Each structure stands twice: as structure tokens, then as C-alpha cells.
XYZ file of C-alpha atoms in Angstrom:
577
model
C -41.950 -20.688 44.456
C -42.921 -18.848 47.823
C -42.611 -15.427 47.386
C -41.235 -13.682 50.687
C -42.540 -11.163 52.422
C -41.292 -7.778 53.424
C -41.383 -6.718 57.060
C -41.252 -3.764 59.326
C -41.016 -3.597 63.390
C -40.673 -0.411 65.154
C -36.995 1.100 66.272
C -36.030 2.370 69.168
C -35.752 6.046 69.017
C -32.475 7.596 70.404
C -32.583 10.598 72.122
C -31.043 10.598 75.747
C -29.470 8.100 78.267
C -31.094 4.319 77.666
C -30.583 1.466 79.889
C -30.633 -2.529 78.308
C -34.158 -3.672 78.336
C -34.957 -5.870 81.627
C -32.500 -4.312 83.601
C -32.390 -0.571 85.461
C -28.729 -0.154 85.050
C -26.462 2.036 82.762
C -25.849 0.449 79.054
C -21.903 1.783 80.083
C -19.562 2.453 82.884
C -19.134 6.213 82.779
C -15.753 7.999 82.948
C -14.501 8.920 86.118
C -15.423 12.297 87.288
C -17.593 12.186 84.007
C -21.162 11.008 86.080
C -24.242 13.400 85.000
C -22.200 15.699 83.555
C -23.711 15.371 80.291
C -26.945 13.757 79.055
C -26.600 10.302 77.440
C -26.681 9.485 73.972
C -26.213 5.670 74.379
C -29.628 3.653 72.640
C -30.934 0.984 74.414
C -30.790 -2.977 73.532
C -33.875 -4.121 72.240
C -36.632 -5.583 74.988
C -37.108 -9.445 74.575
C -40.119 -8.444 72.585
C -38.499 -6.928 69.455
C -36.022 -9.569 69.917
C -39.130 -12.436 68.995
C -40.052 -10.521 66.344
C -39.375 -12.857 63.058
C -38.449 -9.291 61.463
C -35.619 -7.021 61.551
C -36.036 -3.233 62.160
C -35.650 -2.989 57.999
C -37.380 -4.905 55.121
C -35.924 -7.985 55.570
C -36.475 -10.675 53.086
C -38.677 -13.949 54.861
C -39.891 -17.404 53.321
C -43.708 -17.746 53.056
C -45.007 -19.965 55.085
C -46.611 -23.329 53.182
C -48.755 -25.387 53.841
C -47.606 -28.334 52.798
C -44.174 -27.626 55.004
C -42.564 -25.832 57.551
C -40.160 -23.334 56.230
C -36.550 -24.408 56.397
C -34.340 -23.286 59.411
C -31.204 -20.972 59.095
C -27.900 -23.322 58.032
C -24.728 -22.009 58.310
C -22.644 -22.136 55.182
C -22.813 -21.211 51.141
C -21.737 -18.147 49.652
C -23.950 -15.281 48.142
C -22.891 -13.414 44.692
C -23.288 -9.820 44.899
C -23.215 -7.545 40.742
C -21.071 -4.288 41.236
C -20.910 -2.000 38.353
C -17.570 -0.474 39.180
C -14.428 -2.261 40.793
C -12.922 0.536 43.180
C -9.481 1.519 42.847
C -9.315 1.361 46.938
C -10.842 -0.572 49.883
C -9.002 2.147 52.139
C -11.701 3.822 53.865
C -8.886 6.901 54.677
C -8.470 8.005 51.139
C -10.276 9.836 48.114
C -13.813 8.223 48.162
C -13.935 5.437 45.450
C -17.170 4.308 43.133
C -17.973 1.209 44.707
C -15.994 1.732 48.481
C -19.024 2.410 49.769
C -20.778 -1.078 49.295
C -18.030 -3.255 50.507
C -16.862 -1.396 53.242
C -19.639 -2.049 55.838
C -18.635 -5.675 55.682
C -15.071 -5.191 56.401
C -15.381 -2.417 58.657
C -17.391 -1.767 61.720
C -18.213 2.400 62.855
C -18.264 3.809 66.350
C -21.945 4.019 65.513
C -24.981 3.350 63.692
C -27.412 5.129 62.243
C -30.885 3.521 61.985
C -33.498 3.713 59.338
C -35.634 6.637 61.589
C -31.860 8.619 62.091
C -31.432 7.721 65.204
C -28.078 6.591 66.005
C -27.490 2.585 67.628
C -24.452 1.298 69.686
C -22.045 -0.035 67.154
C -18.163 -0.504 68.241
C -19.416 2.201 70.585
C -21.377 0.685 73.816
C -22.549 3.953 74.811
C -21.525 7.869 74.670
C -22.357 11.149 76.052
C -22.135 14.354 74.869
C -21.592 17.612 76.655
C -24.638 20.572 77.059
C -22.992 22.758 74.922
C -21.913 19.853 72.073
C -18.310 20.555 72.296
C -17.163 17.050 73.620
C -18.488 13.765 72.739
C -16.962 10.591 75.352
C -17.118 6.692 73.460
C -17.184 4.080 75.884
C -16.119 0.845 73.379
C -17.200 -2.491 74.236
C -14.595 -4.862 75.629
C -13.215 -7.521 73.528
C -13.501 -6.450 70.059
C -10.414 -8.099 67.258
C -9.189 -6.983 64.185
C -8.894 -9.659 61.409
C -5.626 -10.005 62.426
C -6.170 -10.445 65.958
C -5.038 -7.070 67.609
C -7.486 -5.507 69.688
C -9.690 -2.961 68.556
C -9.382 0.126 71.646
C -9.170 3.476 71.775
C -5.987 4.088 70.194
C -7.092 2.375 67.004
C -9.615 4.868 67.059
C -7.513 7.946 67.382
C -4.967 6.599 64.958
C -7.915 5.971 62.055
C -9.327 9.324 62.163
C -6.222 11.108 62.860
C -4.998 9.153 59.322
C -8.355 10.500 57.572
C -7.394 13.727 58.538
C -4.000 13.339 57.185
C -4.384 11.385 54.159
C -8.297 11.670 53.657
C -7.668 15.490 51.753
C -10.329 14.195 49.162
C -12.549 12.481 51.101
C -15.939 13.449 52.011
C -15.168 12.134 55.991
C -12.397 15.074 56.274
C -15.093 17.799 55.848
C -17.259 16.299 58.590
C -13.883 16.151 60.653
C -13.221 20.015 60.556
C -15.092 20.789 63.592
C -12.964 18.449 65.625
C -9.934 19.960 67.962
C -8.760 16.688 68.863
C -9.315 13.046 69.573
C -7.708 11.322 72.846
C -7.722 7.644 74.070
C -8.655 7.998 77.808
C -8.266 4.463 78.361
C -7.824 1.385 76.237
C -11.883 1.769 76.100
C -12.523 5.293 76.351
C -12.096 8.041 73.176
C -12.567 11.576 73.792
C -13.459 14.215 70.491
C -13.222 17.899 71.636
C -14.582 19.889 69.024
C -13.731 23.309 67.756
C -17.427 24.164 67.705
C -20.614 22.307 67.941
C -21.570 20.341 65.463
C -24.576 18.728 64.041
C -22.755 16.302 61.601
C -20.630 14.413 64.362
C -22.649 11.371 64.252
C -23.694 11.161 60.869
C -20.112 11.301 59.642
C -19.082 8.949 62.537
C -21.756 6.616 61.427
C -20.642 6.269 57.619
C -18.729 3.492 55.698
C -15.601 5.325 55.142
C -15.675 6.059 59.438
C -14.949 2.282 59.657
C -11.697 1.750 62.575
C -8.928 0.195 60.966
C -6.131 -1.842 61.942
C -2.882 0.175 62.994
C -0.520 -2.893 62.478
C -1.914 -3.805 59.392
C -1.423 -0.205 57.902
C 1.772 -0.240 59.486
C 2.684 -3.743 57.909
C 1.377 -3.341 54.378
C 1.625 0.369 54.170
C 0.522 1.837 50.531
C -0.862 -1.619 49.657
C -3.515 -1.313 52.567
C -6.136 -0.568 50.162
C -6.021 -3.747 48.660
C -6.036 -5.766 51.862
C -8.236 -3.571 54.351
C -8.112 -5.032 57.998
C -10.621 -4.075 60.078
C -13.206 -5.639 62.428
C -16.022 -6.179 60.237
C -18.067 -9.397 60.017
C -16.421 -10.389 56.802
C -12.488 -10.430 55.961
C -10.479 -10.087 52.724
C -10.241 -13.353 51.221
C -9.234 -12.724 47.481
C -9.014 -9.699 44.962
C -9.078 -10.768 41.497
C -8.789 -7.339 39.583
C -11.366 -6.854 36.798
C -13.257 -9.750 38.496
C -14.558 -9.994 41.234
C -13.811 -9.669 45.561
C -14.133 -12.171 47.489
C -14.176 -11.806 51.345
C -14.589 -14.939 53.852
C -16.620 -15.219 57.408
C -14.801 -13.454 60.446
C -15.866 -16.666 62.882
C -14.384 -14.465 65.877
C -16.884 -11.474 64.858
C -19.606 -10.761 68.275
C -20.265 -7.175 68.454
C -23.311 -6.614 65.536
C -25.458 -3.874 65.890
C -28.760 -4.481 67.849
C -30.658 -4.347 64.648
C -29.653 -7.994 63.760
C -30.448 -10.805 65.379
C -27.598 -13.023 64.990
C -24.852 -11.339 67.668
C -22.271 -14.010 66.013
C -20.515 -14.426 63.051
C -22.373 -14.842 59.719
C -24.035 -17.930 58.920
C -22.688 -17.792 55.112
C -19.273 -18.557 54.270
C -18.003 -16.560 51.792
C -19.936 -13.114 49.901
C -18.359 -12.818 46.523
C -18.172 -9.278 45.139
C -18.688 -9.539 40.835
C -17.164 -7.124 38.803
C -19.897 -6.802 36.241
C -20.540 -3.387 34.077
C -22.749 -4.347 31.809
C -26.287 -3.620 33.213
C -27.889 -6.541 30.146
C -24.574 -9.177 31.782
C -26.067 -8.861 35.254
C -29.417 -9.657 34.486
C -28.470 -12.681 32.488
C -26.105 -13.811 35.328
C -28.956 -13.654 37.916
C -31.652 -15.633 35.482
C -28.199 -17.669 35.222
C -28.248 -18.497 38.594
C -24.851 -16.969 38.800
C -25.624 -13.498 40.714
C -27.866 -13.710 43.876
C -27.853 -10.033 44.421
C -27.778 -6.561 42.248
C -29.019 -2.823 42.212
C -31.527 -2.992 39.668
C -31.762 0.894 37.917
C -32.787 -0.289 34.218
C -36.318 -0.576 33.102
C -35.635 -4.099 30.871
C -34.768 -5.237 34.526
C -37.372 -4.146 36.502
C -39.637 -5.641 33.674
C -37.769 -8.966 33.528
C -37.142 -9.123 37.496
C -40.871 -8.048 38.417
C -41.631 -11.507 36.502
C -39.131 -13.415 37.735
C -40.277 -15.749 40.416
C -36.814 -16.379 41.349
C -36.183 -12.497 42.475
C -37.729 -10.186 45.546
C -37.590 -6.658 44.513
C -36.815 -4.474 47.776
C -36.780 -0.898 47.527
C -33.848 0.965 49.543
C -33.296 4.517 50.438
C -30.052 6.062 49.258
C -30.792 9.440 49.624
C -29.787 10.115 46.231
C -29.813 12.836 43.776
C -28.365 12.787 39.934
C -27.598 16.344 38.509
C -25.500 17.421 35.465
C -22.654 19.502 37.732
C -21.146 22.662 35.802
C -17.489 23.188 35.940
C -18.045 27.091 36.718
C -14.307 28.270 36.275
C -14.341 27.468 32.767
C -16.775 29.168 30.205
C -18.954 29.796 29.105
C -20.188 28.025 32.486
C -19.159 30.910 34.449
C -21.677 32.678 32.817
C -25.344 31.793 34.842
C -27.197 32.524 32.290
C -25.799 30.078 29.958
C -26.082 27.614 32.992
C -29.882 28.226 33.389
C -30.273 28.003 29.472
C -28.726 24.744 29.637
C -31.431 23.877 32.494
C -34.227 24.896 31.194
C -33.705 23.099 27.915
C -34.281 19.654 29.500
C -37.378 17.731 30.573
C -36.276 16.077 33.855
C -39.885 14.056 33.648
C -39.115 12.812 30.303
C -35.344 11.461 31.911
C -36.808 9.805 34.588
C -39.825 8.106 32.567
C -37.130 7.087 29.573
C -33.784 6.005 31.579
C -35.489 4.654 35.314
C -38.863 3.198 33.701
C -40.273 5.933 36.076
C -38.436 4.821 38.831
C -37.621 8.780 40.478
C -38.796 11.888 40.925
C -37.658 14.913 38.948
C -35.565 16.936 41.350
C -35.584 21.211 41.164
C -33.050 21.230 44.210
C -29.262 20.220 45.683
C -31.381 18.204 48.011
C -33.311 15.325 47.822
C -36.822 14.902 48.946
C -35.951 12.328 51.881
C -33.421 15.026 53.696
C -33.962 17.290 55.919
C -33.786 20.498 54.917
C -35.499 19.784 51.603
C -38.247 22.472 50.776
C -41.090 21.230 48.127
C -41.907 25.550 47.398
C -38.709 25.899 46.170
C -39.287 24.355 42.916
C -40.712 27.897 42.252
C -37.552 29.516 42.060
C -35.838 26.710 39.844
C -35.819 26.765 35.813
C -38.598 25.376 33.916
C -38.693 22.828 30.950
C -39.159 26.187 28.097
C -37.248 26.526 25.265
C -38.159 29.552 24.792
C -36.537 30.519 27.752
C -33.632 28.358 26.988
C -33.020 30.890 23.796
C -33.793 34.096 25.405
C -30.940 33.037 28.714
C -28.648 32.402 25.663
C -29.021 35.509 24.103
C -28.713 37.147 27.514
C -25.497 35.747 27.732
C -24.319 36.995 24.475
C -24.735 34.042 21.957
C -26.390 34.054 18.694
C -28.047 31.226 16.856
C -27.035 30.117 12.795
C -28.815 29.243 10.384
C -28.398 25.260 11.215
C -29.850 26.271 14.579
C -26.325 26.323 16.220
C -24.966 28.992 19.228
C -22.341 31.177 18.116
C -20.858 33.489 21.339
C -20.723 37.149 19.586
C -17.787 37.794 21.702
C -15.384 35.129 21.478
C -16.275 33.332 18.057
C -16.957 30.409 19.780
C -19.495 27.702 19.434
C -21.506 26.422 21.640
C -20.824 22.691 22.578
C -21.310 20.907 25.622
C -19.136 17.413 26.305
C -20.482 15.745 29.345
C -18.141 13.586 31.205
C -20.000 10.322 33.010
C -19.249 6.649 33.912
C -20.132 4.186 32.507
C -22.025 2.566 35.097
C -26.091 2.516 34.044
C -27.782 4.401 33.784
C -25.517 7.311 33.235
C -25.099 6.799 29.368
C -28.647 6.621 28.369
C -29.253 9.945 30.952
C -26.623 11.071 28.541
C -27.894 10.431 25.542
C -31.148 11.387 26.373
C -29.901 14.922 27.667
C -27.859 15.183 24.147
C -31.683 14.986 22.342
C -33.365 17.348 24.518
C -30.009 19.855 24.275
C -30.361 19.195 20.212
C -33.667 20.752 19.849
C -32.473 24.018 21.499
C -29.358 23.457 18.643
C -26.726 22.687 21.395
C -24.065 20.157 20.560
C -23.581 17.827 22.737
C -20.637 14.677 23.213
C -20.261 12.527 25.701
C -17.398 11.032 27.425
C -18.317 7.638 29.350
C -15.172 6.156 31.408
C -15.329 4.159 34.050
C -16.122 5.738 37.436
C -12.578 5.929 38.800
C -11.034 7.643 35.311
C -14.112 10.054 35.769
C -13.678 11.031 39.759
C -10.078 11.688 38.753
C -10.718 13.850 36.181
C -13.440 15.422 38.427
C -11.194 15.965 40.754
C -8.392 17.481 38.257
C -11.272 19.995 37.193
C -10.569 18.526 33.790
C -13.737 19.074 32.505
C -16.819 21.692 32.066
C -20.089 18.961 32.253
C -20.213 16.250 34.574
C -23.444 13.972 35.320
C -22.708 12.634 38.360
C -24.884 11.184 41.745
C -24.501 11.380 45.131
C -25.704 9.124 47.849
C -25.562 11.022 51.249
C -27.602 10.559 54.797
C -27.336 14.509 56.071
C -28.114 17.801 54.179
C -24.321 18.767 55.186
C -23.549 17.126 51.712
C -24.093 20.818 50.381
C -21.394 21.735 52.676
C -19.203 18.350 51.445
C -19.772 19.521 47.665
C -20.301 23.470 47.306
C -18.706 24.873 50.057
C -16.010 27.007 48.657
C -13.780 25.351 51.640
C -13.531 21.897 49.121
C -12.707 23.181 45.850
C -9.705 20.738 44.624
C -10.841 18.159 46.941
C -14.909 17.422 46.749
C -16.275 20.550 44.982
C -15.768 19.311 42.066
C -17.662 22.318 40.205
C -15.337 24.723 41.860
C -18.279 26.993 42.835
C -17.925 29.504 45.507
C -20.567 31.797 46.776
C -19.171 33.577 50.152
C -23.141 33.755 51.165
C -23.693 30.393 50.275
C -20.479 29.605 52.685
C -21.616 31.542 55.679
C -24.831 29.674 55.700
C -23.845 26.261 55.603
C -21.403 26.993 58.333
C -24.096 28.105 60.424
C -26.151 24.713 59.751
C -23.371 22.556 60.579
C -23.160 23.965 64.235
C -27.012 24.912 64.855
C -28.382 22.410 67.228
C -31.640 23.549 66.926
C -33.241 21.039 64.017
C -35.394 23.756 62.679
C -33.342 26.491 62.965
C -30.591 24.405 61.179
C -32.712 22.960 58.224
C -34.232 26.769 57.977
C -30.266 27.815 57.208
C -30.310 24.564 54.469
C -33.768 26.031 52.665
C -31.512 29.474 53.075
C -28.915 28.256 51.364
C -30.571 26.277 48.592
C -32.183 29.301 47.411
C -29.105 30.909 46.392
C -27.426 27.809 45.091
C -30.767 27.768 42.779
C -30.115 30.830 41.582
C -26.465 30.432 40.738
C -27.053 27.066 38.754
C -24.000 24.910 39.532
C -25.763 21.970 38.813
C -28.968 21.122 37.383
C -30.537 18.732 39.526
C -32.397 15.750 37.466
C -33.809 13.439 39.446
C -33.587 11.368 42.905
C -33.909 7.814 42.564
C -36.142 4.865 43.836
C -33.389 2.270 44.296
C -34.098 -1.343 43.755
C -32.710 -4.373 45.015
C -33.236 -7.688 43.569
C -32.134 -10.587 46.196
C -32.467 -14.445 45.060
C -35.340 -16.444 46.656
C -33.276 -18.970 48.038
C -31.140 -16.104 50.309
C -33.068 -16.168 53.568
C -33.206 -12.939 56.184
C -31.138 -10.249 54.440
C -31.876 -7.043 56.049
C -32.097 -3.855 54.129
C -30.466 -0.837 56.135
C -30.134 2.986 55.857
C -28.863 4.070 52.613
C -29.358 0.855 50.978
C -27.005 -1.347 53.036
C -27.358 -4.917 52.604
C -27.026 -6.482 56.221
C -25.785 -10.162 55.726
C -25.374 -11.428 59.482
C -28.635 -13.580 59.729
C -28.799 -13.776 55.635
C -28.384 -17.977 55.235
C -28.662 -19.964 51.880
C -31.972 -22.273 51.761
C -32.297 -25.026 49.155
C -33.579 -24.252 45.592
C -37.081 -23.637 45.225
């Protein structure tokens, strides 16, 4: 078998007004009245020279050539098999973010729009928009034409009426924060949206840009009201075909979709029929379905399936970045985790190196801060201020805070009477029990006990949620260091702050970020900020990931996108190898 080949071509870097390659006019008709009145944020269309180019603007998966034949050309039909972990309890993009939500979404759901692999942003639903000198209004210009699975047109109102819904229904969801600087949203024309904001703000795009942003369809909600989640319309190049619950999701070709974004080559709809969604927890069950033949696609985060996939001639490893961190996240309202010093005890009783060599096969780096190294904002000399792997230190914080260790090595608090035992809430998707488990050794030879409750991911974000808990290893995947202000600001306890930390300082700072334009100044407020959330401990950061995909040799052209999104428009099946 022909291995393929991994491929990178430049992007287009967005910064001000672009015109469509070959031509000197406007990419979009600007509002009346509106003309230079602000600068331009539309992106251009790419020249007729990127366009040749075999590759996408991502790794994109490409058949060898041989030379005993020409490679096979693109057929339309076939289905690809994609291995989820967790089934979400949702598919509506307006509610409390669901494990899982964020990997179907994109293929349902198209975003005003889209944010490239460099961070610049790309014409999406969005043909072009400006933005005022002093970043309080942003104008959309849509482009013409654009259908919702059920054949209603996709315009301005539609936009208005999905983020006016986030707002209203979205209380948990990590799109209402980014919202907050918004005053209000108006549909100019059937093609034209208007956001005045509050203040200025940084996040806008990024938040604009993400899977739960995607415009739904205002009949549909209308029409199947609280059971929207289970039948999402929007305008995506794939449409709900059939949810079988504890199974799997199957969604069908959209054969009307035409508005892509320029990244792709195929401006059509997808050349596969169907892209089946498997419902598969166990991480050993996915690897046997793909040698199987019976899973084309999976996240591969164990280190018996990077060994057994590395070999497999059948699978193309592509590495994607999620912009990921996994920490242990204290619940500091409930002690003895509103004590810091028993937080930093607990932190400086585990080896992060050892978790990422043990759990990931080595596949991460051990993290010291809320942000990961791939985000702005992230400072490498901060791991000087973080705890270090001592448990010597470990002892002496738990002392500090009033504890004293038995004769079997146990923590008894002098105070209270109470023992010292941890129970750390996770799912169940891998590799969060073996971090687990591995955590529970390393806490054992300071003589903490340690439990662990592993539910699936939807039991545990509701109990997260709840605050029904005092340990939770957890991840995030986010594409902007406003994610501190999504999880720690003291503004989304109950809702995304799951840790239900507030630090008034910590606060100010992040609010500051989120409406600095100035990129330095703004990631300067981040490094400001991380310093004190270092210090106060609510989580202990573990590691960031290297995430893995492992795509079947017979799926031709599948693109790999910002924060690990599988792009399927060109993606065909070729015969077996």
C-alpha cells in the first residue's frame, strides 16, 4: 500500500480590505453610506495559483503516486465511519456545551466566519465585513443564495435570531461569554447583519468563528422546538439523516450545499454520501474496528494505538492542533480546597512527566500554566512560579495548612478531625481513567487517598456544573487565551467556572485583555493574569496534548483544519489497496 503524503501550501493572511484574485474589485457590495468608513476585514479568494495546488492550506491526506499507475480520480459516493468516545446529549449548538458537539457540528452547521490554521479569519457564510476604527461595530455582508436543510433561506434574520437564542438559552455555554461585549445585533437587509458592541473586543471573531456559532434554522426551531437538538437544521454540507442513541449518527450529503470556505477545493456538495458518526467508548473497541475495516477515522490518544496504528499500513497518522490543556480543576468552595496550600500540596505531589510518558506514550508536554503552549499569551518563564514535583514540599504545604500525618502515612486535619481524601470525578472517555489512576499512585506515596469516579462525559459536565464535586480532571480544547476568561472569571461561576474560583484581580485583568486591541499589550494582561491564577492553584495543569488522527488509506483528500477539524468536502472513497 501507498502511503500518502502530508502537505502544506501557504494561506492568505487576513488583515485589511482584500479583493478576489484576478480582479481589482471589492470581494462585497458595501452598505450604503457605509463606503471607507471603516477598514476591511474581508480575506481574499485564493489566486488561480493556490487553487492548482494538489494541497489544501492544511495537512491533507494524498495518494502516492506509482509507478506502475496513475492514482485514481475523485468518485463521488461511499460513506466514511468516524469513532466518537462520547454520544452528546445535544446537537443544539445554543445550549450547555456537550462532550462530543463540537466534532459534529461543523458538518451540520456553517459560521459567519472562519478561522484559518495561521488565525487569520476566511469568508465563511460571511462574503466580507468591516469593522469600525474604534472596534465597536462589526457590518457582515452574507453571500446570496445560501439554504437551510430545509430549504429556507439563510439571511440576516437567521443570524440575529441564532445568537439572540444563544444569548437567551446559551446561560452555560462557552459562546454566551464571548457574546457579553455585544449591545445588539440588527439585520440591515436580508444580507446585511450589524453587531454594535458594548466595548471593543478582541474575541468577536474567534467566538464568531467556533462550532457552537453555527446559524441555525428559525423554522426548524420553531417547528420541532425542545426536540431541536436531536434534529439540528442548519446549512452545513452534511444533514441529519439518522440518530440511533447509544450507536451511532448518521448524517447524509446536502447536494444543494455551494458556499465552502476558500480553503477547500470542491465549492459543491461532498463527494461522499453519507459520514456515519460511531458511538464507541472503548479506546481497545476502536482500534479493533479500524484493523476491522469497520472505522475509517478516530482520535488516537492511547499508546497500544499509536504502536499498533504506526504499523498499520492501512492508517495515516496526522497530527492536529487542539489547543488543548488537561488539568485536575479544584472545586475551591468546598474544603479543604479552599485552603491553597492544600491545593499546591496536592500539585506538587505529582510528576506531570511521568503522566504524560505513562498515559499518552509521550505524546504531550507537561503543562505549569492555564494556557497552553500554542496560545497566545502563553509565557515559557512562568513555569518558575508554578509547584514542583517535591514531596517534601508536598508535606511541608500540608502541614502549613494544618494537617498531620498517622502512623499509616495518612493526613489527619488537626482542626476538623478529618481525613484527607481526594475523589476525582472524570469521564470515561481515554485517557482520563488511566490519568486517574496514575495520579491516585503518585498522591499514595505522599499518603493521600485517592477514588475515582469515571461517568460518562455528560453525567460528569452535569455534575460539574452542579458544583457537585471537589476534584475534577477535565480538558479543554479552545482557539483564544479568552478561555481563562470562559473558565475563571468570577462572572461564570454556575455556568462555565466550574471550580467556582474568584479572584477580583484576576477579573479586572482578563477584562482588560478581552477589549485591548493592541496584541501585545493584550497577551501582556494574559501573562498578568496567569501569574496570579498560579499562585492561587485552581487547577493543576498536567499536560497539553499532541492529538492524533488516524484516517484509512483508501479515504482520499481529507483536510485537517484548526483545532483538529476534519474537513470532508473533497474527502472521496478510492478502492481498497
Amino acid at each position: 500500500m501507498k502511503r500518502w503524503l502530508l502537505c502544506l501550501v501557504c494561506v492568505v493572511h487576513l488583515i485589511s480590505a482584500c479583493t478576489p484574485a484576478g480582479t481589482g474589485a471589492p470581494l462585497s457590495t458595501e452598505p450604503a453610506g457605509a463606503k471607507d468608513a471603516y477598514p476591511s476585514a474581508a480575506a481574499a479568494e485564493p489566486t488561480a495559483e493556490q487553487t492548482a495546488a494538489p494541497a489544501s492550506a492544511y495537512p491533507a491526506t494524498e495518494p502516492a503516486p506509482s509507478p506502475e499507475a496513475a492514482p485514481a480520480s475523485p468518485q463521488k459516493g461511499g460513506k466514511i465511519v468516524r469513532a466518537i468516545s462520547t454520544e452528546p446529549s445535544t446537537l443544539d449548538p445554543n445550549g450547555g456545551a456537550a462532550s462530543g458537539q463540537n466534532v459534529l457540528l461543523p458538518y451540520l452547521l456553517d459560521t459567519l466566519v472562519y478561522r484559518d490554521l495561521d488565525n487569520s479569519y476566511k469568508p465563511y457564510l460571511a462574503e466580507s465585513w468591516k469593522v469600525a476604527p474604534n472596534g465597536m461595530t462589526y457590518i457582515f455582508n452574507l453571500k446570496p443564495g445560501i439554504l437551510f436543510h430545509d430549504g429556507t433561506p439563510l439571511n440576516a434574520a437567521a443570524v440575529v435570531f441564532t445568537y439572540t437564542r444563544a444569548v437567551q438559552e446559551g446561560s452555560k455555554s462557552a459562546l454566551v461569554s464571548a457574546l457579553s461585549s455585544v449591545e445588539k445585533i440588527e439585520a440591515v437587509s436580508d444580507t446585511q447583519v450589524v453587531f454594535t458592541l458594548k466595548r471593543p473586543s478582541t474575541t468577536l471573531l474567534s467566538a464568531l468563528s467556533n462550532a457552537y456559532a453555527g446559524i441555525i434554522s428559525p423554522a426548524a426551531v420553531e417547528k420541532l422546538g425542545d426536540k431541536f437538538g436531536l434534529s439540528p437544521v442548519g446549512s452545513g454540507p452534511f444533514m441529519m439523516k439518522e440518530w440511533k442513541p447509544g450507536e451511532s449518527i448518521t448524517l447524509a450529503r446536502f447536494d444543494s450545499y455551494a458556499w465552502p470556505p476558500a480553503v477547500v477545493k470542491n465549492t459543491g456538495a461532498p463527494l461522499i454520501d453519507e459520514l456515519v458518526f460511531k458511538i464507541v467508548p472503548d479506546a481497545t473497541a476502536v482500534l479493533t474496528g479500524f484493523q476491522a475495516g469497520e472505522i475509517d477515522m478516530l482520535f488516537v490518544n492511547q499508546p497500544a494505538q499509536f504502536k499498533a496504528l504506526g504499523k498499520d499500513k492501512n492508517a495515516t497518522l496526522v497530527e492536529a492542533n487542539l489547543h488543548s490543556l488537561i488539568y485536575l480543576g479544584f472545586n475551591v468552595a468546598k474544603p479543604p480546597f479552599d485552603n491553597v496550600d492544600v491545593r499546591n500540596a496536592i500539585a506538587a505531589a505529582i510528576n506531570k512527566e511521568e503522566i504524560v510518558k505513562l498515559a499518552v506514550g509521550g505524546k504531550g508536554t507537561a503543562a505549569f500554566s492555564p494556557l497552553p503552549p500554542t496560545l497566545p499569551g502563553f509565557d515559557a518563564s512562568l513555569a518558575d512560579l508554578a509547584p514542583k514535583f517535591d514531596l517534601t514540599t508536598a508535606a511541608e504545604l500540608l502541614k502549613k495548612a494544618g494537617y498531620e500525618q498517622q502512623a499509616d502515612q495518612s493526613w489527619k486535619n488537626t482542626a476538623s478531625g478529618e481525613m484527607l481524601i481526594l475523589e476525582i470525578l472524570t469521564s470515561t472517555r481515554p485517557p482520563n481513567e488511566t490519568i486517574a489512576t496514575i495520579v491516585q499512585d503518585q498522591l499514595s506515596k505522599l499518603g493521600v487517598a485517592v477514588t475515582i469516579k469515571a461517568l460518562d462525559s455528560n453525567a460528569v459536565t452535569e455534575l460539574g456544573n452542579k458544583g457537585d464535586y471537589k476534584v475534577m480532571l477535565w480538558r479543554y480544547d479552545w482557539n483564544d487565551p479568552d478561555v481563562l476568561n470562559m473558565y475563571l472569571s468570577s462572572s461564570r461561576i454556575g455556568k462555565t467556572n466550574r471550580s467556582n474560583y474568584s479572584n477580583p484581580a484576576v477579573d479586572e485583568l482578563l477584562s482588560k485583555a478581552g477589549a485591548t486591541m493592541d496584541e501585545g499589550k493584550r497577551n501582556g494582561l494574559y501573562v498578568d493574569a496567569q501569574k496570579l491564577i498560579i499562585a492561587d492553584q485552581p487547577w493543576v495543569p498536567l499536560y497539553s496534548p499532541i492529538d492524533t488522527i488516524a484516517i484509512r488509506s483508501t479515504i482520499k483528500d481529507v483536510v485537517i483544519g484548526p483545532m483538529g477539524r476534519v474537513l470532508l468536502n473533497d474527502a472521496w472513497v478510492g478502492p481498497k489497496e
